[in-house]
């Protein structure tokens, strides 16, 4: 069975989420309208014809389509354009843009709706007069105000989702209210010589390097179904559920795609920072306990030896001059793959452990 590419799947979910938000508030609007108008067959404020079934269909379809349009515009254009702008500037400028669009959209819907009710063309003078009469009334502007609130809520959802992470909002809806065990893969990826780089660049320039560096990793992480667990200075921790990480060896190919992305922007890094970032990574798989923690600020955290072990494996990269080291447990779980080779290099005995961990070096072909 053909599976949707993880990146396209994410785009689809994001866009569809906008459609659902708009659909929900469209239904709320129709219910409120019906509660006020009841059995009336016209709008008292404008004199336009009213039919609850027709209103339900037009508003719900129109709302859902408006949400899809906003989702597409947001994901593929405005989000990228305002990526580095402050939160309030994003909301303000996007709100103005969408309100203009909504103004036109509502007029088009009103034209179509009245043309249907009067069984005539949208260019019929009766329809046009009804729509202009609608625009001149407070009823029209109350709709625009309501729609403006909905689009701002959708924008707020989109922005907060970026701050919290891919699945964070869904995770907070009770999934991890009670701690639950999971088998996960972790990759600790660390920039080489970061201390010396920070000293040479200065704090502000170094921050710009990190921001650019992490931004260029984004597609590689999304394309391999990864989740960013933490940013710790120059180190990023990426995690996968076992199934997603093992599928097509996504977890390892994430590193390959990150390397390719950074190298493809080598000229940009050399021009802006005088260097091309290099990095190393340590991988491990094992059981963790996932759950909500905190009172003032809640967070989803993972606890278990696997995190300490992954960090230790990454630290061993320096001792063996390796770019990627993985544990024997993860090595045994991987699918057959001709795009990389592996070599066993040592057994790592961690403090407090009786059994050593086998270490394998990965080299992409």
Coordinates of C-alpha atoms in Angstrom, one line a residue:
X1 CA 0.0 0.0 0.0
X2 CA 1.4 3.4 -1.0
X3 CA 2.1 5.7 1.9
X4 CA 1.9 9.5 1.7
X5 CA 5.3 11.2 2.0
X6 CA 5.8 12.4 5.6
X7 CA 6.3 16.0 4.5
X8 CA 3.2 16.0 2.3
X9 CA 1.3 14.3 5.0
X10 CA 2.3 17.1 7.4
X11 CA 1.2 19.7 4.9
X12 CA -2.1 17.9 4.4
X13 CA -2.8 17.8 8.1
X14 CA -2.0 21.4 8.6
X15 CA -4.2 22.6 5.7
X16 CA -7.0 20.3 6.7
X17 CA -6.8 21.6 10.3
X18 CA -7.6 25.1 9.0
X19 CA -10.6 23.7 7.1
X20 CA -11.9 22.0 10.3
X21 CA -11.5 25.2 12.4
X22 CA -13.4 27.2 9.8
X23 CA -16.1 24.5 9.5
X24 CA -16.6 24.3 13.2
X25 CA -17.1 28.1 13.5
X26 CA -19.3 28.1 10.4
X27 CA -21.6 25.5 12.1
X28 CA -21.6 27.7 15.2
X29 CA -22.7 30.7 13.1
X30 CA -25.5 28.8 11.4
X31 CA -26.8 27.5 14.7
X32 CA -26.8 31.0 16.3
X33 CA -28.5 32.4 13.2
X34 CA -31.2 29.7 13.3
X35 CA -31.7 30.2 17.0
X36 CA -32.3 33.9 16.4
X37 CA -34.4 33.7 13.1
X38 CA -36.3 30.5 13.8
X39 CA -39.1 30.0 11.3
X40 CA -38.5 33.4 9.5
X41 CA -38.1 33.2 5.7
X42 CA -36.1 36.4 5.4
X43 CA -33.4 38.4 7.2
X44 CA -35.2 41.3 9.1
X45 CA -32.1 43.6 8.8
X46 CA -31.7 43.2 5.0
X47 CA -34.9 41.7 3.7
X48 CA -32.9 39.0 1.9
X49 CA -34.5 35.5 1.7
X50 CA -33.5 33.0 4.5
X51 CA -33.6 29.3 4.3
X52 CA -31.9 27.3 7.1
X53 CA -31.0 24.3 4.9
X54 CA -29.5 26.5 2.2
X55 CA -27.7 28.6 4.9
X56 CA -26.3 25.4 6.5
X57 CA -25.0 24.2 3.1
X58 CA -23.6 27.5 1.8
X59 CA -22.0 28.5 5.1
X60 CA -20.4 25.1 5.9
X61 CA -19.1 24.6 2.4
X62 CA -17.9 28.2 2.1
X63 CA -16.3 28.0 5.6
X64 CA -14.5 24.8 4.9
X65 CA -13.2 26.0 1.5
X66 CA -12.1 29.3 3.1
X67 CA -10.2 27.4 5.7
X68 CA -8.5 25.3 3.0
X69 CA -7.6 28.4 1.1
X70 CA -6.2 30.1 4.2
X71 CA -4.2 26.9 5.0
X72 CA -2.7 26.7 1.6
X73 CA -1.7 30.4 1.5
X74 CA -0.4 30.2 5.1
X75 CA 1.7 27.1 4.7
X76 CA 3.1 27.7 1.2
X77 CA 3.5 31.5 1.2
X78 CA 2.9 33.8 4.3
X79 CA 4.5 31.5 6.9
X80 CA 7.7 31.5 4.9
X81 CA 7.5 35.2 4.1
X82 CA 7.0 36.2 7.8
X83 CA 9.3 33.4 9.2
X84 CA 11.6 35.8 11.1
X85 CA 9.1 38.5 11.9
X86 CA 7.9 39.1 15.5
X87 CA 4.7 37.4 16.5
X88 CA 2.5 40.5 16.6
X89 CA 3.7 41.7 13.2
X90 CA 2.8 38.3 11.7
X91 CA -0.7 38.4 13.2
X92 CA -1.4 42.0 12.2
X93 CA -0.2 41.9 8.6
X94 CA -1.8 38.5 8.0
X95 CA -5.1 39.6 9.5
X96 CA -5.3 42.6 7.2
X97 CA -4.5 40.4 4.2
X98 CA -7.1 37.8 5.0
X99 CA -9.8 40.4 5.9
X100 CA -9.5 41.9 2.5
X101 CA -9.7 38.4 1.0
X102 CA -12.7 37.5 3.2
X103 CA -14.5 40.7 2.3
X104 CA -14.4 39.7 -1.4
X105 CA -15.1 36.0 -0.5
X106 CA -18.3 36.9 1.5
X107 CA -19.6 39.1 -1.3
X108 CA -19.0 36.2 -3.8
X109 CA -20.9 33.8 -1.5
X110 CA -23.7 36.3 -1.1
X111 CA -24.0 36.7 -4.8
X112 CA -24.2 32.9 -5.4
X113 CA -26.6 32.4 -2.5
X114 CA -29.0 35.1 -3.7
X115 CA -28.8 33.9 -7.3
X116 CA -29.8 30.5 -6.1
X117 CA -32.6 31.7 -3.9
X118 CA -34.0 34.0 -6.7
X119 CA -33.3 31.3 -9.4
X120 CA -31.4 33.8 -11.6
X121 CA -28.0 34.9 -12.7
X122 CA -25.4 36.4 -10.2
X123 CA -25.4 39.5 -12.5
X124 CA -29.2 40.0 -12.3
X125 CA -29.9 43.5 -11.0
X126 CA -32.2 42.0 -8.3
X127 CA -29.3 39.9 -6.9
X128 CA -26.8 42.8 -7.2
X129 CA -29.1 45.2 -5.4
X130 CA -29.7 42.6 -2.6
X131 CA -26.0 42.1 -2.1
X132 CA -25.3 45.9 -2.1
X133 CA -28.2 46.2 0.4
X134 CA -26.6 43.6 2.5
X135 CA -23.2 45.3 2.4
X136 CA -24.7 48.6 3.6
X137 CA -26.2 47.0 6.7
X138 CA -24.6 46.2 10.1
X139 CA -25.5 42.5 9.5
X140 CA -22.8 42.3 6.8
X141 CA -20.1 43.9 9.0
X142 CA -21.1 41.7 11.9
X143 CA -20.3 38.7 9.6
X144 CA -17.0 40.3 8.6
X145 CA -16.2 40.8 12.3
X146 CA -17.1 37.2 13.1
X147 CA -15.0 35.9 10.3
X148 CA -12.1 38.1 11.4
X149 CA -12.2 36.5 14.8
X150 CA -12.2 33.0 13.3
X151 CA -9.2 33.7 11.0
X152 CA -7.3 35.2 13.9
X153 CA -8.0 32.1 15.9
X154 CA -6.8 29.9 13.0
X155 CA -3.6 32.0 12.7
X156 CA -3.0 31.8 16.5
X157 CA -3.4 28.0 16.3
X158 CA -0.9 27.9 13.4
X159 CA 1.7 30.1 15.2
X160 CA 1.4 28.4 18.6
X161 CA 1.7 25.0 16.9
X162 CA 5.1 26.1 15.5
X163 CA 6.2 27.2 18.9
X164 CA 5.1 24.0 20.6
X165 CA 6.1 21.5 17.9
X166 CA 4.5 19.2 15.4
X167 CA 2.4 17.0 17.6
X168 CA 2.5 19.0 20.9
X169 CA -1.1 20.3 20.7
X170 CA -2.5 16.8 20.1
X171 CA -0.3 15.4 22.8
X172 CA -1.7 17.8 25.3
X173 CA -5.3 16.6 24.7
X174 CA -4.9 14.0 27.3
X175 CA -2.6 11.5 25.5
X176 CA 0.2 11.9 28.1
X177 CA -1.9 13.1 31.0
X178 CA -1.0 9.7 32.6
X179 CA 2.6 8.6 32.0
X180 CA 2.8 5.8 29.3
X181 CA 5.6 3.6 28.2
X182 CA 6.9 3.9 24.6
X183 CA 9.7 2.5 22.5
X184 CA 11.5 5.3 20.8
X185 CA 14.7 6.1 18.9
X186 CA 16.7 9.1 19.9
X187 CA 19.4 11.0 17.9
X188 CA 21.6 13.4 19.7
X189 CA 23.2 15.6 17.1
X190 CA 25.9 18.0 18.2
X191 CA 27.9 20.7 16.2
X192 CA 31.6 20.1 16.2
X193 CA 34.0 22.7 17.7
X194 CA 31.0 24.9 18.8
X195 CA 32.9 26.5 21.7
X196 CA 35.7 27.8 19.4
X197 CA 33.1 28.9 16.8
X198 CA 31.1 30.8 19.4
X199 CA 34.3 32.6 20.6
X200 CA 35.3 33.5 17.0
X201 CA 31.9 34.7 15.9
X202 CA 30.6 36.4 19.1
X203 CA 27.3 35.6 20.8
X204 CA 25.0 37.4 18.4
X205 CA 26.6 36.1 15.2
X206 CA 26.8 32.6 16.7
X207 CA 23.0 32.8 17.5
X208 CA 22.4 33.6 13.8
X209 CA 24.5 30.6 12.8
X210 CA 22.4 28.3 15.1
X211 CA 19.1 29.7 13.8
X212 CA 20.2 29.2 10.2
X213 CA 21.7 25.8 10.9
X214 CA 18.5 24.5 12.6
X215 CA 16.3 26.0 9.9
X216 CA 18.1 24.2 7.2
X217 CA 17.5 20.9 9.0
X218 CA 13.8 21.3 9.0
X219 CA 12.8 19.5 5.8
X220 CA 15.2 16.6 6.6
X221 CA 13.5 16.0 9.9
X222 CA 10.0 16.3 8.5
X223 CA 10.8 14.1 5.5
X224 CA 11.9 11.3 7.8
X225 CA 9.0 11.6 10.3
X226 CA 11.2 12.9 13.1
X227 CA 10.1 15.0 16.0
X228 CA 12.3 17.7 17.6
X229 CA 12.4 16.9 21.3
X230 CA 14.9 19.6 22.5
X231 CA 17.3 22.2 21.4
X232 CA 20.2 22.4 23.9
X233 CA 22.5 25.2 22.7
X234 CA 24.3 23.7 19.7
X235 CA 22.8 20.3 20.2
X236 CA 19.4 19.1 18.8
X237 CA 17.6 16.0 20.1
X238 CA 15.4 14.3 17.5
X239 CA 13.2 11.3 18.3
X240 CA 11.0 8.8 16.4
X241 CA 8.5 6.3 17.5
X242 CA 9.9 2.8 16.8
X243 CA 7.7 2.1 13.7
X244 CA 8.3 5.5 12.0
X245 CA 12.1 5.5 12.8
X246 CA 12.7 2.0 11.5
X247 CA 10.5 2.4 8.4
X248 CA 13.0 2.8 5.5
X249 CA 15.6 3.5 8.2
X250 CA 14.2 7.0 8.5
X251 CA 16.2 7.7 11.6
X252 CA 19.6 7.2 9.9
X253 CA 18.6 8.9 6.6
X254 CA 17.6 11.9 8.6
X255 CA 21.4 12.5 9.3
X256 CA 22.1 12.0 5.6
X257 CA 19.5 14.5 4.5
X258 CA 20.7 17.0 7.1
X259 CA 24.3 16.7 5.8
X260 CA 23.0 17.1 2.2
X261 CA 21.0 20.2 3.2
X262 CA 23.9 21.9 5.0
X263 CA 26.3 21.1 2.2
X264 CA 23.9 22.5 -0.4
X265 CA 24.0 25.8 1.4
X266 CA 27.8 25.8 1.9
X267 CA 28.3 29.1 0.0
X268 CA 25.7 30.8 2.2
X269 CA 27.5 29.7 5.4
X270 CA 30.9 30.7 4.1
X271 CA 29.7 34.1 3.1
X272 CA 27.8 34.8 6.3
X273 CA 29.9 33.0 8.9
X274 CA 33.2 32.0 7.3
X275 CA 32.6 28.3 7.9
X276 CA 30.5 25.3 7.1
X277 CA 29.0 23.6 10.2
X278 CA 30.1 20.1 10.9
X279 CA 28.3 17.8 13.3
X280 CA 28.2 14.3 14.8
X281 CA 25.4 12.1 16.1
X282 CA 24.7 9.3 18.5
X283 CA 21.7 6.9 18.2
X284 CA 20.0 4.5 20.6
X285 CA 16.7 2.7 20.8
X286 CA 14.8 1.7 24.0
X287 CA 11.9 2.1 26.3
X288 CA 11.0 5.5 27.8
X289 CA 8.2 6.8 30.0
X290 CA 6.4 9.7 28.3
X291 CA 4.2 12.1 30.2
X292 CA 3.2 15.7 31.2
X293 CA 5.3 17.4 33.8
X294 CA 5.3 20.8 35.5
X295 CA 2.7 23.2 37.1
X296 CA 3.7 26.7 36.0
X297 CA 4.8 25.4 32.6
X298 CA 3.7 22.0 31.4
X299 CA 5.8 20.0 29.0
X300 CA 5.9 16.5 27.5
X301 CA 9.1 14.8 28.7
X302 CA 10.7 11.4 28.1
X303 CA 12.5 9.6 30.9
X304 CA 14.7 6.5 30.8
X305 CA 18.3 5.3 30.4
X306 CA 18.0 5.6 26.7
X307 CA 18.5 9.4 26.8
X308 CA 21.7 9.2 28.9
X309 CA 22.9 6.4 26.7
X310 CA 22.2 8.2 23.5
X311 CA 24.1 11.3 24.8
X312 CA 27.0 9.2 25.9
X313 CA 27.2 7.4 22.5
X314 CA 27.2 10.8 20.8
X315 CA 30.1 11.9 23.0
X316 CA 32.1 8.9 22.0
X317 CA 32.1 10.2 18.4
X318 CA 35.1 12.4 19.3
X319 CA 37.1 9.4 20.7
X320 CA 36.6 7.4 17.5
X321 CA 36.7 10.3 15.0
X322 CA 33.2 9.2 13.8
X323 CA 30.3 11.2 12.4
X324 CA 27.7 8.6 13.4
X325 CA 27.7 6.0 16.1
X326 CA 24.7 3.8 16.9
X327 CA 24.0 1.1 19.5
X328 CA 23.9 -2.6 18.7
X329 CA 20.2 -2.6 19.7
X330 CA 19.3 -0.1 17.0
X331 CA 21.6 -1.9 14.5
X332 CA 19.7 -5.1 15.0
X333 CA 16.3 -3.3 14.4
X334 CA 17.2 -1.6 11.1
X335 CA 15.9 -2.7 7.8
X336 CA 18.2 -4.0 5.1
X337 CA 19.7 -1.0 3.3
X338 CA 22.3 -0.8 0.5
X339 CA 22.9 3.0 1.0
X340 CA 25.1 2.7 4.0
X341 CA 27.7 0.3 5.5
X342 CA 28.5 -0.3 9.2
X343 CA 31.5 -1.4 11.2
X344 CA 31.6 -2.6 14.8
X345 CA 34.2 -0.5 16.6
X346 CA 33.9 -1.1 20.4
X347 CA 31.8 -2.2 23.4
X348 CA 30.8 0.7 25.6
X349 CA 30.4 0.0 29.4
X350 CA 28.4 2.7 31.1
X351 CA 28.6 3.5 34.8
X352 CA 26.2 1.3 36.8
X353 CA 25.6 -1.1 33.9
X354 CA 26.7 -4.7 33.9
X355 CA 26.3 -5.4 30.1
X356 CA 28.3 -3.3 27.6
X357 CA 26.7 -1.6 24.7
X358 CA 28.0 -2.5 21.2
X359 CA 28.9 0.5 19.1
X360 CA 28.7 0.6 15.3
X361 CA 30.0 3.3 13.0
X362 CA 27.8 4.2 10.0
X363 CA 29.1 5.3 6.7
X364 CA 26.8 6.3 3.8
X365 CA 27.7 5.0 0.4

